[in-house]
XYZ file of C-alpha atoms in Angstrom:
568
model
C 223.377 77.466 13.252
C 219.878 76.997 14.667
C 218.600 80.128 12.902
C 219.988 79.089 9.533
C 217.561 77.291 7.185
C 218.363 73.741 6.145
C 219.327 73.800 2.439
C 216.882 72.008 0.161
C 217.404 70.279 -3.152
C 215.085 68.777 -5.737
C 215.725 65.849 -8.047
C 213.815 64.381 -10.968
C 213.960 60.710 -11.906
C 211.961 58.522 -14.249
C 209.587 57.476 -11.484
C 209.425 60.530 -9.231
C 210.006 64.228 -8.671
C 210.729 65.191 -5.080
C 212.243 67.843 -2.811
C 214.515 66.900 0.098
C 215.967 68.654 3.076
C 219.740 68.388 2.930
C 222.191 67.806 5.810
C 221.502 66.649 8.474
C 217.990 65.342 7.703
C 218.145 63.901 4.171
C 214.436 63.255 3.917
C 211.579 64.494 1.689
C 209.866 67.790 2.453
C 206.442 66.976 3.904
C 204.692 70.010 2.402
C 205.511 69.076 -1.209
C 203.046 66.830 -3.011
C 204.697 64.758 -5.705
C 203.130 64.842 -9.187
C 201.199 61.738 -10.177
C 202.566 61.792 -13.735
C 206.141 61.904 -15.004
C 207.748 65.345 -14.772
C 209.569 66.733 -17.801
C 211.473 69.524 -16.097
C 211.769 71.513 -12.877
C 213.375 74.849 -12.098
C 214.003 77.275 -9.242
C 213.949 81.011 -9.875
C 217.354 82.732 -9.671
C 216.905 83.824 -6.057
C 214.998 80.729 -4.930
C 211.601 82.360 -4.352
C 209.656 80.131 -6.763
C 209.778 76.434 -7.677
C 208.037 75.128 -10.805
C 207.768 71.834 -12.632
C 206.206 70.749 -15.898
C 204.405 67.527 -16.861
C 202.710 66.423 -20.068
C 199.504 68.051 -18.820
C 200.465 71.354 -17.182
C 203.027 73.493 -15.362
C 202.677 74.187 -11.638
C 204.419 76.990 -9.769
C 204.923 77.055 -5.976
C 206.196 79.369 -3.292
C 209.565 77.688 -2.671
C 209.492 78.494 1.050
C 206.023 77.231 1.997
C 205.421 74.999 -1.085
C 202.002 76.606 -1.410
C 200.837 76.412 -5.016
C 200.798 79.779 -6.771
C 199.145 78.759 -10.012
C 198.731 75.996 -12.592
C 199.165 76.651 -16.300
C 197.157 74.163 -18.314
C 199.471 73.669 -21.282
C 200.131 70.177 -22.598
C 202.774 70.809 -25.278
C 205.391 72.797 -23.351
C 208.938 71.736 -24.237
C 210.812 74.248 -22.069
C 210.117 77.066 -19.620
C 212.059 79.807 -17.857
C 211.403 81.797 -14.672
C 212.163 85.474 -14.105
C 214.808 86.240 -11.421
C 212.283 87.156 -8.697
C 209.799 84.489 -9.792
C 207.016 86.873 -10.825
C 206.855 85.739 -14.461
C 207.360 82.624 -16.554
C 208.128 82.116 -20.249
C 207.095 78.845 -21.965
C 208.141 77.546 -25.365
C 206.323 75.014 -27.547
C 207.171 73.491 -30.908
C 206.193 75.925 -33.680
C 203.063 75.230 -35.734
C 201.557 76.941 -38.764
C 198.113 78.430 -39.216
C 195.943 77.721 -42.259
C 197.266 80.799 -44.052
C 200.872 79.590 -43.573
C 201.809 82.065 -40.862
C 203.333 80.840 -37.618
C 201.157 80.410 -34.560
C 202.273 81.869 -31.244
C 204.458 79.356 -29.378
C 206.367 81.584 -26.927
C 204.107 82.719 -24.065
C 204.673 84.951 -21.041
C 202.668 84.289 -17.850
C 201.992 86.237 -14.681
C 202.576 83.709 -11.875
C 200.537 85.651 -9.314
C 197.377 84.970 -11.346
C 198.393 82.260 -13.834
C 197.177 84.448 -16.706
C 198.884 84.803 -20.074
C 200.128 88.355 -20.653
C 201.952 87.963 -23.995
C 202.404 85.601 -26.925
C 204.964 85.521 -29.743
C 206.004 83.334 -32.657
C 209.506 81.991 -32.053
C 210.803 79.250 -34.363
C 214.220 78.497 -32.865
C 214.561 76.974 -29.405
C 218.240 77.850 -29.005
C 218.161 81.599 -28.142
C 214.430 81.722 -27.526
C 214.671 82.619 -23.848
C 212.858 85.763 -22.841
C 215.111 87.773 -20.498
C 214.412 90.000 -17.498
C 216.591 92.403 -15.547
C 217.306 91.362 -11.955
C 214.706 93.754 -10.549
C 212.223 92.602 -13.254
C 211.580 96.206 -14.281
C 212.441 95.483 -17.926
C 212.243 92.438 -20.178
C 213.515 91.756 -23.688
C 213.549 89.366 -26.606
C 215.553 89.202 -29.824
C 214.062 89.251 -33.295
C 215.729 89.747 -36.693
C 218.221 92.627 -36.487
C 216.890 94.047 -33.215
C 216.273 93.522 -29.511
C 212.817 94.589 -28.298
C 212.284 95.902 -24.761
C 209.183 96.251 -22.585
C 208.413 97.222 -19.063
C 207.675 93.789 -17.565
C 204.131 94.640 -16.472
C 203.343 95.689 -20.077
C 205.026 92.780 -21.914
C 203.281 91.953 -25.172
C 201.866 95.435 -25.643
C 203.513 98.194 -27.673
C 207.308 97.831 -27.749
C 208.811 100.246 -25.211
C 212.293 100.504 -26.793
C 214.232 98.946 -29.672
C 217.949 98.281 -30.062
C 218.450 97.905 -33.828
C 221.698 96.238 -34.939
C 222.085 94.498 -38.288
C 223.232 90.895 -38.019
C 222.765 90.559 -34.256
C 223.022 86.894 -33.236
C 222.933 86.961 -29.427
C 222.161 89.259 -26.505
C 222.391 89.121 -22.715
C 221.034 91.377 -19.963
C 223.410 92.065 -17.105
C 222.653 91.442 -13.416
C 223.040 94.227 -10.883
C 221.307 97.485 -10.029
C 222.274 99.332 -13.233
C 221.315 96.891 -15.999
C 223.096 96.868 -19.326
C 222.699 94.778 -22.461
C 225.534 93.057 -24.361
C 225.049 92.107 -28.012
C 227.145 89.920 -30.321
C 227.466 90.357 -34.100
C 229.470 87.583 -35.809
C 232.001 88.030 -38.624
C 230.616 88.902 -42.062
C 232.304 89.722 -45.379
C 235.783 90.006 -43.822
C 234.463 92.353 -41.128
C 235.449 91.309 -37.597
C 233.001 90.094 -35.000
C 232.012 92.589 -32.334
C 230.554 92.686 -28.823
C 228.911 95.943 -27.724
C 227.365 96.985 -24.441
C 224.611 99.564 -23.957
C 222.924 101.056 -20.927
C 219.168 100.421 -20.730
C 217.386 102.319 -22.251
C 220.102 104.610 -23.721
C 220.921 102.904 -27.014
C 222.381 105.814 -29.008
C 225.974 105.300 -27.881
C 227.663 102.056 -26.851
C 229.277 101.976 -23.416
C 231.920 99.507 -24.561
C 232.937 98.002 -27.880
C 235.335 95.140 -28.673
C 236.121 93.667 -32.097
C 237.889 90.371 -32.778
C 238.316 87.690 -35.417
C 237.926 83.923 -34.993
C 234.463 84.162 -33.439
C 231.644 82.114 -34.953
C 229.797 82.147 -31.633
C 230.340 83.347 -28.067
C 229.478 82.645 -24.440
C 228.964 85.666 -22.201
C 229.910 85.585 -18.485
C 228.771 88.554 -16.347
C 230.138 89.121 -12.878
C 227.517 89.303 -10.101
C 227.553 93.117 -9.988
C 227.092 93.422 -13.747
C 230.146 95.685 -14.059
C 232.444 93.415 -16.104
C 231.969 90.838 -18.836
C 234.051 87.900 -20.028
C 233.527 86.916 -23.661
C 234.527 83.386 -24.669
C 234.809 83.255 -28.459
C 234.664 79.985 -30.387
C 235.174 78.854 -33.957
C 233.817 75.690 -35.510
C 237.143 74.881 -37.237
C 240.694 75.388 -36.019
C 242.610 76.504 -39.121
C 245.911 75.617 -37.476
C 244.739 71.970 -37.276
C 245.725 71.767 -33.595
C 242.247 70.891 -32.370
C 239.226 68.958 -33.616
C 236.918 71.256 -31.690
C 237.776 74.643 -33.132
C 239.636 77.519 -31.515
C 238.742 79.521 -28.394
C 239.831 82.887 -26.999
C 238.823 84.880 -23.921
C 238.274 88.648 -23.732
C 237.620 90.968 -20.799
C 235.365 94.040 -21.085
C 234.416 96.651 -18.480
C 230.880 98.026 -18.839
C 232.187 101.525 -18.077
C 234.203 101.329 -21.305
C 237.477 102.286 -19.615
C 239.175 98.907 -19.989
C 239.181 95.867 -22.276
C 241.773 93.275 -23.215
C 242.410 89.756 -24.354
C 242.959 87.552 -21.303
C 246.571 86.265 -21.459
C 246.416 82.457 -21.527
C 249.939 81.002 -21.693
C 249.058 77.400 -22.595
C 247.839 76.372 -26.040
C 244.497 74.655 -26.286
C 240.798 75.282 -25.625
C 239.214 77.128 -22.717
C 237.415 74.451 -20.661
C 235.674 76.540 -18.004
C 235.413 80.094 -16.658
C 233.904 81.390 -13.402
C 233.714 84.696 -11.562
C 234.358 84.980 -7.846
C 231.323 85.917 -5.707
C 232.907 89.330 -4.981
C 233.014 90.119 -8.756
C 236.681 91.160 -8.452
C 238.423 88.036 -9.760
C 237.883 85.051 -12.019
C 239.416 81.637 -12.702
C 240.052 80.068 -16.104
C 240.865 76.423 -16.904
C 242.536 76.269 -20.291
C 245.004 74.442 -22.516
C 245.288 70.951 -23.933
C 245.039 68.199 -21.348
C 246.401 68.218 -18.731
C 244.955 71.733 -18.465
C 246.132 74.768 -16.517
C 244.038 76.665 -13.953
C 244.844 80.324 -13.248
C 243.339 82.998 -10.986
C 243.079 86.517 -12.493
C 242.303 89.841 -10.811
C 239.827 92.550 -11.931
C 242.341 93.755 -14.572
C 242.930 90.280 -16.052
C 246.357 89.918 -14.464
C 247.364 86.422 -13.330
C 247.786 86.323 -9.547
C 247.932 82.584 -8.819
C 248.653 79.369 -10.700
C 246.795 76.267 -9.464
C 249.049 73.949 -11.468
C 248.633 71.690 -14.490
C 246.255 68.762 -14.037
C 243.486 66.942 -15.955
C 240.710 69.358 -14.899
C 237.811 70.978 -16.791
C 235.468 72.382 -14.106
C 235.772 75.229 -11.601
C 233.285 76.691 -9.117
C 233.501 78.979 -6.083
C 231.478 78.223 -2.973
C 228.704 80.865 -2.545
C 230.662 82.662 0.200
C 233.893 82.511 -1.827
C 235.819 80.646 0.883
C 236.477 77.413 -1.054
C 237.225 76.754 -4.717
C 236.372 73.459 -6.428
C 238.578 72.510 -9.384
C 237.676 69.136 -10.894
C 237.822 66.903 -13.947
C 234.488 65.424 -15.080
C 233.076 63.967 -18.297
C 235.753 61.886 -19.985
C 238.166 62.610 -17.103
C 238.442 60.504 -13.954
C 236.369 62.684 -11.607
C 239.195 63.922 -9.352
C 238.089 66.925 -7.259
C 240.519 69.394 -5.668
C 239.284 71.828 -2.995
C 241.311 74.994 -2.409
C 241.150 77.506 0.430
C 240.772 80.923 -1.231
C 242.271 82.737 1.748
C 245.533 80.798 1.818
C 245.430 79.547 -1.805
C 246.420 76.100 -0.546
C 244.826 72.802 -1.469
C 242.800 71.472 1.455
C 241.668 68.101 0.101
C 241.417 65.847 -2.938
C 238.857 63.121 -3.555
C 237.401 61.131 -6.454
C 233.803 61.602 -7.630
C 233.993 59.094 -10.461
C 231.372 59.192 -13.244
C 229.932 62.494 -11.971
C 228.155 64.584 -14.607
C 226.801 67.308 -12.290
C 228.473 69.313 -9.523
C 227.338 72.275 -7.414
C 227.838 73.836 -4.007
C 225.150 73.904 -1.333
C 223.972 77.438 -0.424
C 225.705 77.156 2.968
C 229.067 76.549 1.269
C 229.900 73.597 3.519
C 228.916 70.782 1.143
C 229.517 69.848 -2.478
C 226.896 67.875 -4.413
C 227.957 65.520 -7.214
C 225.588 63.372 -9.256
C 225.638 60.819 -12.044
C 222.808 61.654 -14.424
C 221.128 59.949 -17.345
C 221.419 59.931 -20.350
C 225.104 60.851 -19.825
C 225.417 57.532 -17.979
C 222.508 55.142 -17.607
C 223.973 53.010 -14.812
C 224.983 53.844 -11.243
C 222.756 56.930 -11.221
C 222.520 58.786 -7.925
C 224.008 61.638 -5.926
C 226.651 62.191 -3.245
C 227.168 64.974 -0.714
C 230.740 65.787 0.288
C 231.916 67.943 3.201
C 234.284 70.761 2.247
C 237.053 68.798 3.967
C 236.656 66.121 1.266
C 234.744 63.589 3.400
C 231.765 61.792 1.860
C 228.760 62.408 4.122
C 225.823 60.903 2.265
C 225.071 59.026 -0.944
C 221.878 57.797 -2.535
C 221.239 55.548 -5.516
C 218.433 56.786 -7.817
C 217.362 54.858 -10.912
C 217.342 56.998 -14.075
C 218.193 60.297 -12.401
C 217.685 63.109 -14.938
C 218.096 66.338 -12.966
C 219.133 67.596 -9.521
C 219.628 71.074 -8.098
C 219.834 72.974 -4.805
C 217.298 75.671 -4.040
C 219.180 79.002 -4.334
C 219.536 80.934 -1.076
C 221.214 84.233 -0.242
C 224.832 83.646 0.800
C 224.326 86.176 3.609
C 222.100 83.645 5.389
C 225.190 81.473 5.906
C 228.127 83.592 7.091
C 231.678 82.533 6.319
C 232.982 79.976 8.807
C 236.451 78.666 9.434
C 237.202 75.214 8.046
C 235.546 72.799 10.465
C 236.124 69.063 10.998
C 233.786 66.852 8.982
C 230.662 65.418 10.612
C 230.155 61.688 10.868
C 228.998 60.114 7.564
C 225.262 59.433 7.572
C 224.801 56.945 4.734
C 227.448 55.146 2.672
C 226.287 52.602 0.098
C 228.051 49.270 -0.433
C 230.310 49.156 -3.449
C 229.143 47.532 -6.672
C 229.171 43.731 -6.548
C 228.985 43.769 -2.731
C 232.636 44.694 -2.659
C 233.677 41.071 -3.262
C 236.651 40.498 -5.499
C 236.958 37.448 -7.682
C 239.490 34.962 -6.404
C 242.739 34.818 -8.303
C 242.955 31.027 -8.358
C 244.605 29.651 -11.497
C 242.046 28.144 -13.845
C 244.470 25.976 -15.806
C 243.887 24.688 -19.320
C 240.408 24.480 -20.821
C 238.621 21.134 -20.396
C 235.391 20.070 -22.087
C 232.385 19.458 -19.783
C 232.662 15.659 -19.830
C 236.239 15.843 -18.495
C 235.798 18.511 -15.806
C 236.381 17.555 -12.158
C 239.481 15.442 -12.876
C 242.443 15.808 -10.603
C 244.860 15.539 -13.535
C 244.353 15.839 -17.282
C 244.184 12.560 -19.201
C 245.983 11.702 -22.382
C 244.447 10.108 -25.469
C 246.069 6.792 -24.506
C 244.463 6.905 -21.048
C 241.071 7.642 -22.569
C 241.412 4.724 -25.052
C 242.460 2.342 -22.248
C 239.507 3.475 -20.149
C 237.077 2.776 -22.991
C 238.508 -0.763 -23.276
C 238.057 -1.319 -19.518
C 241.735 -1.275 -18.549
C 243.789 1.348 -16.737
C 242.301 4.363 -14.934
C 238.961 5.863 -15.900
C 238.693 9.517 -16.924
C 237.349 10.223 -13.447
C 240.688 9.194 -11.948
C 239.275 6.056 -10.274
C 240.234 2.450 -11.036
C 237.403 0.692 -12.839
C 236.561 -3.006 -12.517
C 236.714 -4.655 -15.943
C 233.236 -5.614 -17.138
C 231.453 -3.354 -14.670
C 228.710 -1.071 -15.997
C 228.970 2.616 -15.177
C 231.517 2.087 -12.413
C 228.922 2.310 -9.607
C 229.875 2.449 -5.976
C 228.718 -0.026 -3.385
C 225.623 1.995 -2.590
C 224.526 1.769 -6.219
C 225.204 5.386 -7.113
C 227.831 6.624 -9.504
C 231.061 8.063 -8.228
C 230.124 11.513 -9.484
C 226.928 11.596 -7.436
C 228.828 10.337 -4.446
C 231.300 13.202 -4.777
C 228.447 15.747 -4.963
C 226.960 14.432 -1.739
C 230.311 14.727 0.014
C 230.663 18.332 -1.158
C 227.236 19.130 0.260
C 228.243 17.626 3.610
C 231.372 19.808 3.757
C 229.581 23.038 2.790
C 228.128 23.838 6.256
C 231.583 23.544 7.840
C 233.062 25.984 5.286
C 230.162 28.387 5.766
C 230.604 28.409 9.513
C 234.273 29.241 9.105
C 233.439 32.014 6.665
C 230.858 33.431 9.052
C 233.358 33.487 11.887
C 235.932 35.210 9.670
C 233.295 37.730 8.567
C 232.331 38.579 12.146
C 235.987 39.071 13.004
C 236.393 41.521 10.110
C 233.269 43.412 11.206
C 234.614 43.751 14.758
C 237.945 45.047 13.443
C 236.240 47.605 11.190
C 233.973 48.805 13.992
C 237.047 49.235 16.159
C 238.683 51.322 13.425
C 235.591 53.531 13.207
C 235.649 54.112 16.967
C 239.303 55.092 16.769
C 238.626 57.442 13.848
C 235.784 59.151 15.734
C 238.055 59.617 18.749
C 240.633 61.268 16.471
C 237.936 63.525 14.996
C 236.947 64.607 18.490
C 240.567 65.597 19.089
C 240.479 67.653 15.873
C 237.308 69.422 17.017
C 239.093 70.357 20.250
C 241.949 71.920 18.284
C 244.525 69.181 18.837
C 247.092 68.483 16.134
C 247.336 64.963 14.669
C 250.464 63.277 13.434
C 250.527 62.297 9.731
C 249.707 58.647 10.491
C 246.597 59.704 12.432
C 245.542 62.065 9.627
C 245.797 59.211 7.149
C 243.660 57.050 9.405
C 240.920 59.714 9.555
C 240.983 59.949 5.742
C 240.104 56.225 5.488
C 236.738 56.661 7.260
C 234.594 56.412 4.125
C 236.428 53.371 2.756
C 236.073 51.642 6.151
C 232.341 52.415 6.250
C 231.881 51.149 2.697
C 233.711 47.903 3.518
C 231.567 47.517 6.632
C 228.415 48.040 4.566
C 229.565 45.312 2.164
C 230.074 42.852 5.014
C 226.674 43.630 6.535
C 224.806 42.753 3.335
C-alpha cells in the first residue's frame, strides 16, 4: 500500500477550482495553484498524464503528476476543449463567426501541448460531433466533414489530408481504442434504405471489416470494449411508433471488428435501454433495460446472458477499474439506491442510498465510489461523498454550486485486486439538514386569531360579550374586576406581561434539563461508536459476527451523523 499513489480528484465550483488528494488525506494538493478567475471547464487526458482547465481568458495545461505547467493558450472565446489520449495535443472549439466575404472563420483549432503552438485550424459550425479524434497511440487523428472522414498523421495535422474515408450520408464516426485501431461509421436511414454501421481498418478503407444494417435508427451511441475488438451499437429513434414510450425506441446490437460475428442483443423485457458498460477485461458487458423497474443482465463475449441481477428501479451500471466490484444504481428521477455486487461470486455485497446524486464514478484503486450532487441538475445540497466498497460512507463534503468533479485516471495495474476488506473508520460525516431536529408532533388545535392566542380554553361569543361589559371571565381566562381599566396586576403591569416574565424565569431551568439530556445522548452515541469499532476490529481479525452485530456495524454512519447533529 505504501508504494501505491494516493488517488486524486478535481472539482469545479462557482468560487473555486481545486485538486484534492483522496483517502486518507482529503486535502488540497499543495503544488496546484488555483486560478484567480472562474473556471469554465477542466479535463484529464484519458490516461491521466495531463490536466487542463479553461477560464474566460485562457486555457492552461499541466503535467498531472507534478502539476508543472506545460503551456498556456491565450484564447478568450473557447467554449469547449478536448485532450488527446496521451495528452500531447488539444482541440478547442469556439462559436463560429463569418468573415467579411461571408465565409466561415476557423473556430476548431489543434494545439501541440509541448510548445503551446497552434498546428491546425478548421471551420466547424456544429458543436455536437465537432470533437477531433485520436487513436490511443496518437499516431493518427481524424475529423468528419460532409460525406467523408479525413485522416492525418498527428504530427502533420492540418497539412495535406493523409487518407479519406468517403461515405455518402455519414452522420457519425468513432475511432477504436487498442493497438490495432479501427474506425466505425454510422449512416442513418434514407429513402426506405436501412441504417448501417460499418467498421474499417486504418488506413485500409477499400473493404469494410464488418457491416450491420438495421431499421429504427435515427441516431446511435457506440460503445467500444477496451481492446477495441468488439463494438456495441445502441440505436435510438425519436418516436416510438408503437406508442409504448414517450422517448422513442431503442435496440442494442453487437459487432465483432473481425467481421466473424454480429447479432442483436436479446433483451427480454420491453422498454428502453438505460445504460450499457463493458467489463475491464473486454470479454463481457452489462445492460440495464426495460420499463421501470428495469432489468440488469450480464452477457458474455457472444452476447449470451450468463447472469440476471434482478428487476429493480436502476438506470446506471459501472465496473470498478479492476473488475472486482459492480455498481448498479438508480439516479436522476430515481431514489439513488446503490447496489454493489462481487463479480467473482455474483452476489450482492451491500446496498446504500446516495440520494440526489447526479454523478457517480469509481476511484482508480477500486476501493471507493464517488457520488456527487451537481448543479444545475440540483442547485441545493451540492457536494460529494466517498463510499467504501463495503457500502460504508467514509467522507462527505458540502460544496456550494458544484459544477464538475472527476478522479484523475490511473492505470488499474497500479492497484492490484484485493480481497474485500473491512471498511475504515469514517473521517468526516456532515450533520443532516436542519440539524437533524424533527418538529414536535404536538397537536395545534383549532385556529385562533392573534388577539385570542394564549388562552387555556376557547371562548364563546357570549363569554366575549360578557367580558366587554365587565362581567364574567375575560378572554385571557382571568376574572376581571368590574370598572377596572386594562385588568392590571398589583405591580401595575398587565397580566400578559406578567406571564411573559414568568416564562423567561422558567426558561433557564428547561435549558439545563435539555443540556443534561443532550449530554446523556452524546455519551450513549459515543459508547455505540466504541462498540462498533470493537466489532470492526473483530472483522479485521477474521472473526464472524452474528446478524445482530452485523446490523450494529451497519448503523455506524447514522450514529456519527446523529452525533454530529448533537455537537452543533
